[in-house]
Coordinates of C-alpha atoms and ligand atoms in Angstrom, one line a residue:
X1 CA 1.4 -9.0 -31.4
X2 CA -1.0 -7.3 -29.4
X3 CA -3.4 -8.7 -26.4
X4 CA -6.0 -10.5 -27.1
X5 CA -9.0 -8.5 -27.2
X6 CA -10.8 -9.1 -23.4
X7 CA -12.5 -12.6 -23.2
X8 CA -16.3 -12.6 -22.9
X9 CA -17.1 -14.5 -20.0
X10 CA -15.3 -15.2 -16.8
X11 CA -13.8 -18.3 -15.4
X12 CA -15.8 -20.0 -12.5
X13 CA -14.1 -19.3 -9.3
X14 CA -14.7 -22.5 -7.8
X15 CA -12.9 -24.1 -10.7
X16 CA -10.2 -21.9 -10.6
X17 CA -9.5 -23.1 -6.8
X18 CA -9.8 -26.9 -7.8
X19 CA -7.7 -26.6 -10.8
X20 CA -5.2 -24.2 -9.4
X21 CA -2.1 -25.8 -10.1
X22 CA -3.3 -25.8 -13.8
X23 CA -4.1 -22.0 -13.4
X24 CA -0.4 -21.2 -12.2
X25 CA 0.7 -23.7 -14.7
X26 CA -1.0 -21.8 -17.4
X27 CA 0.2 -18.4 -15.9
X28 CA 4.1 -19.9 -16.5
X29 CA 3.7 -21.2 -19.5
X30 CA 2.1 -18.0 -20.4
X31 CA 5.2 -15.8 -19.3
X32 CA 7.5 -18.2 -21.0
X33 CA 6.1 -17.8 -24.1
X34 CA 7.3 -14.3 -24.0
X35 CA 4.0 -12.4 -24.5
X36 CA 3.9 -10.4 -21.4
X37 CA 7.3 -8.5 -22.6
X38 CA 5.9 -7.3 -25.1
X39 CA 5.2 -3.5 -24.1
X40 CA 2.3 -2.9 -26.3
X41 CA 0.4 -6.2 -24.7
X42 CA 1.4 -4.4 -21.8
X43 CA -0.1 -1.3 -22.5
X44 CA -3.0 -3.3 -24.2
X45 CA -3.6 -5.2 -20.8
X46 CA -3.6 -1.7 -18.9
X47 CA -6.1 0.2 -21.5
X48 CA -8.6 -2.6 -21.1
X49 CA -8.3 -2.7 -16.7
X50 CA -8.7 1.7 -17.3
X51 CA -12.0 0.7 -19.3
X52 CA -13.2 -1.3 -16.6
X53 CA -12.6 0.9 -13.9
X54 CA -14.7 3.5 -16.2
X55 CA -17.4 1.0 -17.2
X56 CA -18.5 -0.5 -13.4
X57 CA -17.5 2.4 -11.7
X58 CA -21.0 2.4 -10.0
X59 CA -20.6 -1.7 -9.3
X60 CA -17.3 -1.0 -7.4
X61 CA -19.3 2.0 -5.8
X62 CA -21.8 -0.6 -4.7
X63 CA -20.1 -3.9 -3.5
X64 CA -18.0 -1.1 -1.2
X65 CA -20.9 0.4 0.3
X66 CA -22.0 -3.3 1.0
X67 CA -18.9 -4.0 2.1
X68 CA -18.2 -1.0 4.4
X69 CA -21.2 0.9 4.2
X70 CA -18.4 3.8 2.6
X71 CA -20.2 6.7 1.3
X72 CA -19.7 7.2 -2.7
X73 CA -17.2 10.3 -2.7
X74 CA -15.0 8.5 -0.4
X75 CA -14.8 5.4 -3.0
X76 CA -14.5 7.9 -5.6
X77 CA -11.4 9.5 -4.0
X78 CA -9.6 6.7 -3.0
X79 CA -10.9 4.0 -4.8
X80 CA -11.7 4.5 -8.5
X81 CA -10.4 8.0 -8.6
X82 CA -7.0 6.6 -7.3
X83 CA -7.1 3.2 -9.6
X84 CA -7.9 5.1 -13.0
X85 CA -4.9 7.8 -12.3
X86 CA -2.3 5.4 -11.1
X87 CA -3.0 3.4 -14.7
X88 CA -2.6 6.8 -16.5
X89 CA 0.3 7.6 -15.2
X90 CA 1.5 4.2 -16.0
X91 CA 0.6 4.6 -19.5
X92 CA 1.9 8.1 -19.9
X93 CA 5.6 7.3 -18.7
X94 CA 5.7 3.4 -19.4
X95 CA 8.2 3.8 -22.9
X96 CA 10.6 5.5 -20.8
X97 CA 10.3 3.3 -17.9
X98 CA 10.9 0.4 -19.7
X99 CA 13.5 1.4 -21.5
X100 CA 17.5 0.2 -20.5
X101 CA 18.7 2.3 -18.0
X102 CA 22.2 3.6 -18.9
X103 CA 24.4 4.6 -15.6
X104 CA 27.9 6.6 -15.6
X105 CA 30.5 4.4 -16.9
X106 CA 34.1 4.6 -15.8
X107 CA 37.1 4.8 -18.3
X108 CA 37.5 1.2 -18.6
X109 CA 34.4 0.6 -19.7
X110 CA 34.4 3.5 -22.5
X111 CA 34.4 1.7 -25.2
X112 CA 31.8 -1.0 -23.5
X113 CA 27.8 -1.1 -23.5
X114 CA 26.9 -0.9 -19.7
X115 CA 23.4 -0.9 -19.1
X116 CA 20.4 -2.2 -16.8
X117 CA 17.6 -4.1 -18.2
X118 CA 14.7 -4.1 -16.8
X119 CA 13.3 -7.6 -16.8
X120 CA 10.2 -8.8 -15.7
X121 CA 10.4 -11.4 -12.8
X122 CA 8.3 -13.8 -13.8
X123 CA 5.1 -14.9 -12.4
X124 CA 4.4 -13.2 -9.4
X125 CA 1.3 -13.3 -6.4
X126 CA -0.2 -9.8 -6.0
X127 CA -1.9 -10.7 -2.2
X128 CA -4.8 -7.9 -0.9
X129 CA -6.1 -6.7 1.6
X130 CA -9.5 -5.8 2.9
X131 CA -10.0 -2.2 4.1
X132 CA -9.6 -0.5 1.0
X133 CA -10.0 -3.9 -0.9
X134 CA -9.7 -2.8 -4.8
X135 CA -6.9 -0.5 -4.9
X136 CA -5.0 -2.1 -2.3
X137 CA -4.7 -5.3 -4.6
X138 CA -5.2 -3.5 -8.1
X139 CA -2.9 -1.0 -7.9
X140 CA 0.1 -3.5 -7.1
X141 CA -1.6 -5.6 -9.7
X142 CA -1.2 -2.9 -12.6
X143 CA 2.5 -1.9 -11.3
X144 CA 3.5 -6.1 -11.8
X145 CA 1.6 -5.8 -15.8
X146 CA 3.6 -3.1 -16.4
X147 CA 7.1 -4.0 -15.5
X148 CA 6.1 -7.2 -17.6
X149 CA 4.7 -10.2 -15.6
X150 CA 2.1 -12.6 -15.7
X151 CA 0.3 -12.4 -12.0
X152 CA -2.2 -14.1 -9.7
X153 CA -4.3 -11.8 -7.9
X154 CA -5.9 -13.2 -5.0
X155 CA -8.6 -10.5 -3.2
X156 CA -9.4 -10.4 0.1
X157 CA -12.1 -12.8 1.1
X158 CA -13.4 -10.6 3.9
X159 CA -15.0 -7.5 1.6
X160 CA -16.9 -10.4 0.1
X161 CA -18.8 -8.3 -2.4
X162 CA -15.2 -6.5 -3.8
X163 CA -13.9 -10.1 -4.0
X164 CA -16.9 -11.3 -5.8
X165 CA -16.6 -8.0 -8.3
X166 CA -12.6 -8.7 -9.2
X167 CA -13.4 -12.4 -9.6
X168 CA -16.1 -12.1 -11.7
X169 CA -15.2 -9.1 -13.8
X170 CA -11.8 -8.3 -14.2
X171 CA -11.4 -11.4 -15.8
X172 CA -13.8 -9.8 -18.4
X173 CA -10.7 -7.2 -19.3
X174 CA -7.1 -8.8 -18.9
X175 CA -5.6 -11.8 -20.3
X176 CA -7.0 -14.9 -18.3
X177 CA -3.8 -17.2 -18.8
X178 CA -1.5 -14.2 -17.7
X179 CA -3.6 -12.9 -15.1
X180 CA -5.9 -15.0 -13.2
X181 CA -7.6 -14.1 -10.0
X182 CA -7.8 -16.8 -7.1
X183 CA -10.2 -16.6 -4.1
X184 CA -10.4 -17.6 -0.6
X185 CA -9.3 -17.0 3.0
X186 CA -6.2 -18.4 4.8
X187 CA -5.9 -21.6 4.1
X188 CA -6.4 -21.1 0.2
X189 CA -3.8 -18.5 0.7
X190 CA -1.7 -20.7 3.1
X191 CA -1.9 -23.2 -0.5
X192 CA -1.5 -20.9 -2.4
X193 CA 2.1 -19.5 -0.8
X194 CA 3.3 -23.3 -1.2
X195 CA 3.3 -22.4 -4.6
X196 CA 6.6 -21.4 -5.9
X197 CA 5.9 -17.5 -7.7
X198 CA 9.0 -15.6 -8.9
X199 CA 7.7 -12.5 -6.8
X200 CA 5.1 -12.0 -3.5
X201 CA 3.4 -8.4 -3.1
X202 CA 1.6 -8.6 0.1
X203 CA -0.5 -6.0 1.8
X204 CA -2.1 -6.6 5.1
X205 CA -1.1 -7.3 8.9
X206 CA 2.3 -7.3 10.3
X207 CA 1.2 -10.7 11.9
X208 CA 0.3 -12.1 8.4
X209 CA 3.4 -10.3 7.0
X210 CA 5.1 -13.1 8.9
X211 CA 4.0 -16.0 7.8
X212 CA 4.1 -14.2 3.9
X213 CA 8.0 -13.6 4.6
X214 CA 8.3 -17.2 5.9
X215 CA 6.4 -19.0 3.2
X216 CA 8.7 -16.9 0.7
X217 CA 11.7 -17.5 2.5
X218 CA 11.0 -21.6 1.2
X219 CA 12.5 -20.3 -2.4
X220 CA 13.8 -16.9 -1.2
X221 CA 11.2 -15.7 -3.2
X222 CA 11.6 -11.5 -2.8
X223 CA 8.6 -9.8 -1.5
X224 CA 7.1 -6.5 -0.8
X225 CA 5.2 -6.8 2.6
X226 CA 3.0 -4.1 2.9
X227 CA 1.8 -3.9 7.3
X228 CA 0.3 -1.4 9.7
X229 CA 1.3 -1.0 12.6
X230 CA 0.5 2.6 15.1
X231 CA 0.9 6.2 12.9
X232 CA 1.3 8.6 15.9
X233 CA 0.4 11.9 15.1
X234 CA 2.0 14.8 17.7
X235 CA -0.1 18.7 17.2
X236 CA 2.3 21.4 18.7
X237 CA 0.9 24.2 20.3
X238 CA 1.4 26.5 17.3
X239 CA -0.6 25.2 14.9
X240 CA -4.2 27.1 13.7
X241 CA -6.2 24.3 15.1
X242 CA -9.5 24.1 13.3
X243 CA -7.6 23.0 10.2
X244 CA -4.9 20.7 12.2
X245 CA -8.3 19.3 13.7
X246 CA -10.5 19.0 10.4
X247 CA -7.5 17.2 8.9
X248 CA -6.5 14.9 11.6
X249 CA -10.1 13.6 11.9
X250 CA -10.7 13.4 8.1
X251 CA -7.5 10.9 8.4
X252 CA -8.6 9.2 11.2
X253 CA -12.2 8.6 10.0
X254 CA -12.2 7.8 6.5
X255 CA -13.8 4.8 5.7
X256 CA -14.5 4.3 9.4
X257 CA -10.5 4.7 10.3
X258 CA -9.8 1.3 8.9
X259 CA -6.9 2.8 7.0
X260 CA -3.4 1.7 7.0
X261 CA -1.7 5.2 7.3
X262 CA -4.8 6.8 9.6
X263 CA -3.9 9.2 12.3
X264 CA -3.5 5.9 15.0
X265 CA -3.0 8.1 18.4
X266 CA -2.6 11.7 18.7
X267 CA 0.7 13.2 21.2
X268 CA 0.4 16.2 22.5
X269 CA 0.6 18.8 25.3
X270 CA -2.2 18.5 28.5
X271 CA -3.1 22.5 27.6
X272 CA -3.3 21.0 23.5
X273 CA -5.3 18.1 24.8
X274 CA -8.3 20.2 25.8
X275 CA -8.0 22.6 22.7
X276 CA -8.4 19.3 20.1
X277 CA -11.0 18.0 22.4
X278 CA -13.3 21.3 22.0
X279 CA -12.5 21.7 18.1
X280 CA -13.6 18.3 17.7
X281 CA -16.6 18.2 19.4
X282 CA -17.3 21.4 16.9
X283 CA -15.9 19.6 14.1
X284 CA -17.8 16.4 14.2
X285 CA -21.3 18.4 14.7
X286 CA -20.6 20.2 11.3
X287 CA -20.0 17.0 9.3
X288 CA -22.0 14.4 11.0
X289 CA -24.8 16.5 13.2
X290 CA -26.4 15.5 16.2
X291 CA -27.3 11.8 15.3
X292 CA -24.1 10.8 13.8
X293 CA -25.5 7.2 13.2
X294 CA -27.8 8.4 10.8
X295 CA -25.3 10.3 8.9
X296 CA -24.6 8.9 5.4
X297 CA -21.1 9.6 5.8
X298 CA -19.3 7.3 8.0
X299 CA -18.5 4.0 6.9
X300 CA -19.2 0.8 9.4
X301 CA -16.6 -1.7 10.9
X302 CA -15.8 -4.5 8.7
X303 CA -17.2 -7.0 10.6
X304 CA -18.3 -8.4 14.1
X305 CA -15.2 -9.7 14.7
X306 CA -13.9 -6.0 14.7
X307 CA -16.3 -4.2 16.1
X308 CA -16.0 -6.6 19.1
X309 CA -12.2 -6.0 18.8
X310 CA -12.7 -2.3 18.8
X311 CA -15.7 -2.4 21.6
X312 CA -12.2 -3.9 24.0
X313 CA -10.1 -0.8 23.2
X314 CA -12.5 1.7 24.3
X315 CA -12.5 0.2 27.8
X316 CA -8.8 2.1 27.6
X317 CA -8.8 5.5 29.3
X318 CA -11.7 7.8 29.6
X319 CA -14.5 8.6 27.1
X320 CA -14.0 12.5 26.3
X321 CA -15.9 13.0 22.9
X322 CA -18.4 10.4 21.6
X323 CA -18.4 6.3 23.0
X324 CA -21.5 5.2 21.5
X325 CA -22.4 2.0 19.4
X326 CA -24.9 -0.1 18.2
X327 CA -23.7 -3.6 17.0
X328 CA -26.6 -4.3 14.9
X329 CA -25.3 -1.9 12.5
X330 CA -21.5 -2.2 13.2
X331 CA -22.0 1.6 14.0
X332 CA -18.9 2.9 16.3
X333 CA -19.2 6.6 17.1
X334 CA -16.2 8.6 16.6
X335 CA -14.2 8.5 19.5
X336 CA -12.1 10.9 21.6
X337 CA -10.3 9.1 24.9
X338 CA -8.0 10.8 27.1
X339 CA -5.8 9.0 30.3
X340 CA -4.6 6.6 28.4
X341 CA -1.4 4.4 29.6
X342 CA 1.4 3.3 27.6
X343 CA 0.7 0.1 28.4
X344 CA -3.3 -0.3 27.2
X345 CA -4.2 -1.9 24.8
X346 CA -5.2 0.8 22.5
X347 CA -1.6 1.9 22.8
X348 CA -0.1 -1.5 22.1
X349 CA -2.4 -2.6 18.8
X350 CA -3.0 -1.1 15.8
X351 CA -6.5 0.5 16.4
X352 CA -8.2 0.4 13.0
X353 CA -11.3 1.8 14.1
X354 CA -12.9 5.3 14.9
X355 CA -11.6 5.7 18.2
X356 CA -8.7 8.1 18.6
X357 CA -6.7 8.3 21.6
X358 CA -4.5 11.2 22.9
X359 CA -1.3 10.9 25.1
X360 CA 0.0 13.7 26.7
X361 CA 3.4 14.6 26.3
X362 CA 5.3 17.1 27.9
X363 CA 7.0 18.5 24.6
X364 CA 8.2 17.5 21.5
X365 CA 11.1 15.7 22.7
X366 CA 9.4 13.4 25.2
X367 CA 6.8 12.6 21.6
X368 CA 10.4 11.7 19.7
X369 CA 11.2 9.6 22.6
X370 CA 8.1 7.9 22.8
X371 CA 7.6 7.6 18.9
X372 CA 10.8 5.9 19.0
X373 CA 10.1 3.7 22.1
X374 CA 7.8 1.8 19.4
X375 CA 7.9 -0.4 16.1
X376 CA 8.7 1.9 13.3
X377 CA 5.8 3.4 12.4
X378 CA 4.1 3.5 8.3
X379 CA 4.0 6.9 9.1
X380 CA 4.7 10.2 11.2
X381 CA 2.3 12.8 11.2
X382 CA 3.8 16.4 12.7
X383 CA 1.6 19.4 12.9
X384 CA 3.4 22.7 13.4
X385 CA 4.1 25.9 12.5
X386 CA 7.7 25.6 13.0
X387 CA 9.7 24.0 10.3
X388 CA 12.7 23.6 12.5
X389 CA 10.0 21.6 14.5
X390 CA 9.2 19.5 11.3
X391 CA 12.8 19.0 10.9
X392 CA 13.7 17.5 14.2
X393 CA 11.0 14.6 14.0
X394 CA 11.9 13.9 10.7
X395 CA 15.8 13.6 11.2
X396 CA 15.3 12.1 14.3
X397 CA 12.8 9.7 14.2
X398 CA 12.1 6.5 11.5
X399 CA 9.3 5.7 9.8
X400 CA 7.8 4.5 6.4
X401 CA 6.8 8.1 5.3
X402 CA 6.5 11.4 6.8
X403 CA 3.6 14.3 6.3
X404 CA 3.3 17.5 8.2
X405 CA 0.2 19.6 8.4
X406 CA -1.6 17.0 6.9
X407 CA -2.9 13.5 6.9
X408 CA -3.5 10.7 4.3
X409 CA -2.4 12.4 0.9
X410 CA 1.1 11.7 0.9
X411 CA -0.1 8.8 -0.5
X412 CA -1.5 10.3 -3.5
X413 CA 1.7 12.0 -4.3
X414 CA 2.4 9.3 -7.3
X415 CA 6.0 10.7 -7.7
X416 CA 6.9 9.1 -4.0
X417 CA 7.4 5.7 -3.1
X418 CA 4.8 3.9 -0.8
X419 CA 6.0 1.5 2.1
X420 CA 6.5 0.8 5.6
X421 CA 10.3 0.0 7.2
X422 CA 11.1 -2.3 10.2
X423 CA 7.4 -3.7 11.3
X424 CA 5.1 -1.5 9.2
X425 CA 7.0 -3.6 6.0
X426 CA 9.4 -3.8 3.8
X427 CA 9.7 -2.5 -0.3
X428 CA 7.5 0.5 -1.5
X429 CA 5.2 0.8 -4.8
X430 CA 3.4 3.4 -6.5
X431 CA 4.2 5.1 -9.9
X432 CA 7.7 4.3 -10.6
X433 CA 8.3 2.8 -7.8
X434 CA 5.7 0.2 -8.3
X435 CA 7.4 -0.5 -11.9
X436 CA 10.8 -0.6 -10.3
X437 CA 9.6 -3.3 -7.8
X438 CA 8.5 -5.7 -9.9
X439 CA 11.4 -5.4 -12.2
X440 CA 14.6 -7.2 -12.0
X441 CA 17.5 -4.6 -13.0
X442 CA 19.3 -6.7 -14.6
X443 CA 23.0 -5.1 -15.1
X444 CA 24.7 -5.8 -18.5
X445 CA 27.8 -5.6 -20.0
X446 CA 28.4 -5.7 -23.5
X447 CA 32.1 -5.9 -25.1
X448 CA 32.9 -6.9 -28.8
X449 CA 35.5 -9.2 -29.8
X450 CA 37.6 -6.3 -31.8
X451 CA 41.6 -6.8 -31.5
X452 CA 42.3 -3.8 -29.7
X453 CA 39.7 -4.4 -26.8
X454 CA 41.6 -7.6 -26.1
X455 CA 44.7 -6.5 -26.3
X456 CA 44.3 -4.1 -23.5
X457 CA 42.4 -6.6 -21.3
X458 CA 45.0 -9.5 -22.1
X459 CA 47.2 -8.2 -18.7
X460 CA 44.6 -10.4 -17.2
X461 CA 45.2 -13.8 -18.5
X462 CA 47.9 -15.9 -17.1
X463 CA 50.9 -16.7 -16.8
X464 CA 50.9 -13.9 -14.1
X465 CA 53.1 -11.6 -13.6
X466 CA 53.9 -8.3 -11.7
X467 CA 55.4 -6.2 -14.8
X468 CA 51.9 -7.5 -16.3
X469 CA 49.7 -6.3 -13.3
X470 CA 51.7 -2.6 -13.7
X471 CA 49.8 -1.9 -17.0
Ligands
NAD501 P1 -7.0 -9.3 5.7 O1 -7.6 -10.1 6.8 O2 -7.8 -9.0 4.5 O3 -5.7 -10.1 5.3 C1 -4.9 -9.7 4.2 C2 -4.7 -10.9 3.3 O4 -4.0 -11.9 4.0 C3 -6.0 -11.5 2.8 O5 -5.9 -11.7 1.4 C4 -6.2 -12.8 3.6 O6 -6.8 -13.8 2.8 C5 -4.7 -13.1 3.8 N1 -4.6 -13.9 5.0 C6 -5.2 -13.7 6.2 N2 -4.8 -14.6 7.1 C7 -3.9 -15.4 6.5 C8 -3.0 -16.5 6.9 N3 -3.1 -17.0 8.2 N4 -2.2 -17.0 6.0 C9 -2.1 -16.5 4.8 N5 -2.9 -15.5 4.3 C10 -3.7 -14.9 5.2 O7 -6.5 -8.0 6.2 P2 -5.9 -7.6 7.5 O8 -4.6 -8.3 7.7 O9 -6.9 -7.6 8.6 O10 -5.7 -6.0 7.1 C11 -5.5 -5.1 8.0 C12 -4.1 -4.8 8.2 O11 -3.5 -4.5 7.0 C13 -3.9 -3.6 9.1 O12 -2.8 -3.9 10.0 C14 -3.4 -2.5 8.2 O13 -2.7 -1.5 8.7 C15 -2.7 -3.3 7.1 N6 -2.7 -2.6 5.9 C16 -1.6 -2.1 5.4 C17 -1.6 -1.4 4.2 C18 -0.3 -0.8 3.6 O14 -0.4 -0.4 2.5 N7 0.8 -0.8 4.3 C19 -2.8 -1.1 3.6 C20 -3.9 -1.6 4.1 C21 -3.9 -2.4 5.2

């Protein structure tokens, strides 16, 4: 009854494109047969995608620093680190997760059995994305096995060596009718969403988002959408500053500050302004030394088509810490700009890059009223002392998550959803969450046929009447 033991060799990716409405043919066919609802396949399916993590942990290592140039103890933290936890929690609370849920039940239904069953949707389309191009697609991908459903996991082509990786080895670990990995760019993908799935988990840009949410719209196929969009991130004069500083930066240049929830533009007074700007300088000399493009631990832009992209924003503002680059390497120095307009473009677009811009405000309530100004944000970052401080942005502001005196690690909280609202997404994952996304909670009702059951429900039946309906 259990899986399969892994397959030895993996499917040719080529082949998998050409025959891909056999693939998703297989995939259904698969889920009807019922074997994905068993919980110990489950379980099996999630053991065997733990061992692989374990056993090419230095491959993943590898195709990311070809991909992104990332130093090792970043993938570690947020890659494999992050994959091999979020599968043991999994397995640790999966028997309870999958288990009917029973809510209150009112008088009426005393007698009754009122739960929710949680049923797999079906076959679903786990879509990823490529700045953090393993977990972003895995971690979704392990939340759909567990809640029961057969999936197609297509990586993003654009961290070629990641995509090459999952295609050629993670078929080496779970079920290949249940779970088989698709490549390509936008048009496979624009095939691929012609497809009818049962469920779309999306991560990437809001402008993709779109045409995701459209092309699901066809079957009103539900999806998560996963987007960016601008994380502002206001420092109020009380904080200790070094740390505000170290953290902010950390968020904000991590694998080169192409991260979803980075530290997009900093809000804060003129007087804070030339504070960060000092720290920083400091900061970044401790980390990175003089040459920081000889330091091992800054990633590199994605691709030309970025660092071109980014090379435009910096024409925003002034230059106040850093502004160098070299596009043989993709190397973009970390950078500070200050007299920035509203209107620029580095205030308008999702940056995705190491440059970091800072708008001055006047005080916090000028920062709430620009934050909210904009597209609902993934996240809010708040630095301050003063907890009634914290409070006001959080009550009156909106945004996909919130984090105060820190950056990034909300996200490795596993007991808190993960998601954007308004343009930064829709739908959250992680732990439970992921589990409860790609379940259907089916609600139940279960009566028997005994006498006395009808007799009390028999007011109901016709002929109608009023001494009838006053029972
Ligand atoms: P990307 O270019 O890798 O695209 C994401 C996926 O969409 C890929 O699999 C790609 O093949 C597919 N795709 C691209 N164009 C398409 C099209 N026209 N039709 C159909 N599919 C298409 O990644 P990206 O979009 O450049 O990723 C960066 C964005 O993702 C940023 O905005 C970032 O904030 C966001 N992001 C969000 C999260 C999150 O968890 N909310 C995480 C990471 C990245």
């Amino acid at each position: 009854e259990n899986a399969a033991p892994a397959p030895a060799t993996a499917p040719a990716q080529p082949d998998i494109m050409a025959n891909f409405d056999d693939t998703l043919q297989r995939a259904r066919l698969a889920f009807a047969s019922g074997k994905t609802r068993n919980v110990s396949f489950r379980r099996k399916q999630l053991e065997n995608l733990l061992r692989c993590y374990e056993e090419h942990e230095n491959e993943i290592i590898s195709a990311l620093e070809a991909d992104l140039r990332r130093p090792k103890q970043e993938s570690l933290i947020v890659e494999t680190e992050f994959m091999k936890n979020d599968i043991k929690h999994i397995l640790y609370h999966l028997n309870d997760w999958v288990k009917p849920e029973k809510p209150d039940k009112s008088f009426v239904n005393m007698l009754d059995d009122v739960h929710i069953y949680n049923d797999p949707f079906g076959v679903v389309l786990v879509i990823g994305a490529w700045n953090y191009p393993l977990q972003l697609l895995l971690v979704p991908v392990a939340a759909a096995i567990a809640a029961g459903n057969c999936v197609v996991l297509k990586p993003s082509e654009i961290a070629g060596n990641c995509a090459k990786f999952i295609a050629e080895t993670i078929p080496k670990y779970l079920d290949n009718d249940c779970y088989p990995v698709v490549c390509g760019g936008p048009s496979e993908t624009a095939d691929l969403l012609n497809q009818r799935f049962d469920y779309i988990f999306y991560t990437g840009s809001t402008r993709v988002g779109k045409i995701v949410h459209a092309a699901a719209n066809k079957n009103l196929t539900p999806t998560t959408l996963e987007l960016g969009g601008k994380s502002p991130c206001y420092i109020d004069k009380s904080v200790e500053l070094r740390t505000a500083v170290k953290r902010i930066l950390w968020g904000k240049l991590i694998n080169c500050g192409q991260t979803c929830i980075a530290p997009d533009y900093i809000l804060c007074s003129k007087e804070m302004e030339q504070k960060f700007i000092a720290e920083a300088r400091e900061v970044l000399k401790e980390w990175y030394g003089d040459n920081i493009q000889s330091s091992p631990d800054l990633s590199r832009v994605i691709n030309q088509n970025n660092f071109q992209r980014l090379l435009g924003l910096m024409k925003s503002g002034r230059v106040a810490v850093g502004g160098k680059y070299d596009a043989s390497e993709r190397f973009i120095e970390p950078t500070i700009l200050v007299d920035v307009k509203p209107d620029d473009p580095i205030m308008e677009e999702e940056i995705f890059g190491p440059i970091l811009p800072i708008y001055t405000v006047e005080n916090a309530y000028d920062a709430i009223k620009f934050i909210n100004a904009r597209e609902k944000p993934l996240v809010l970052y708040v630095f301050s002392n003063s907890s009634k401080l914290i409070k006001e942005f959080k009550n009156n502001t909106t945004s996909g998550g919130f984090c105060s005196n820190e950056t990034i690690m909300h996200v490795g909280v596993d007991t808190l959803p993960f998601g954007g609202v308004g343009m930064s997404g829709m739908g959250s994952y992680h732990g439970k969450y992921g589990f409860d996304t790609f379940t259907h909670k089916k609600s139940c009702l279960g009566k028997n046929l005994a006498m006395l059951g009808e007799k009390m429900a028999s007011a109901r039946y016709p002929p109608y009447s009023d001494r009838k309906s006053s029972l």
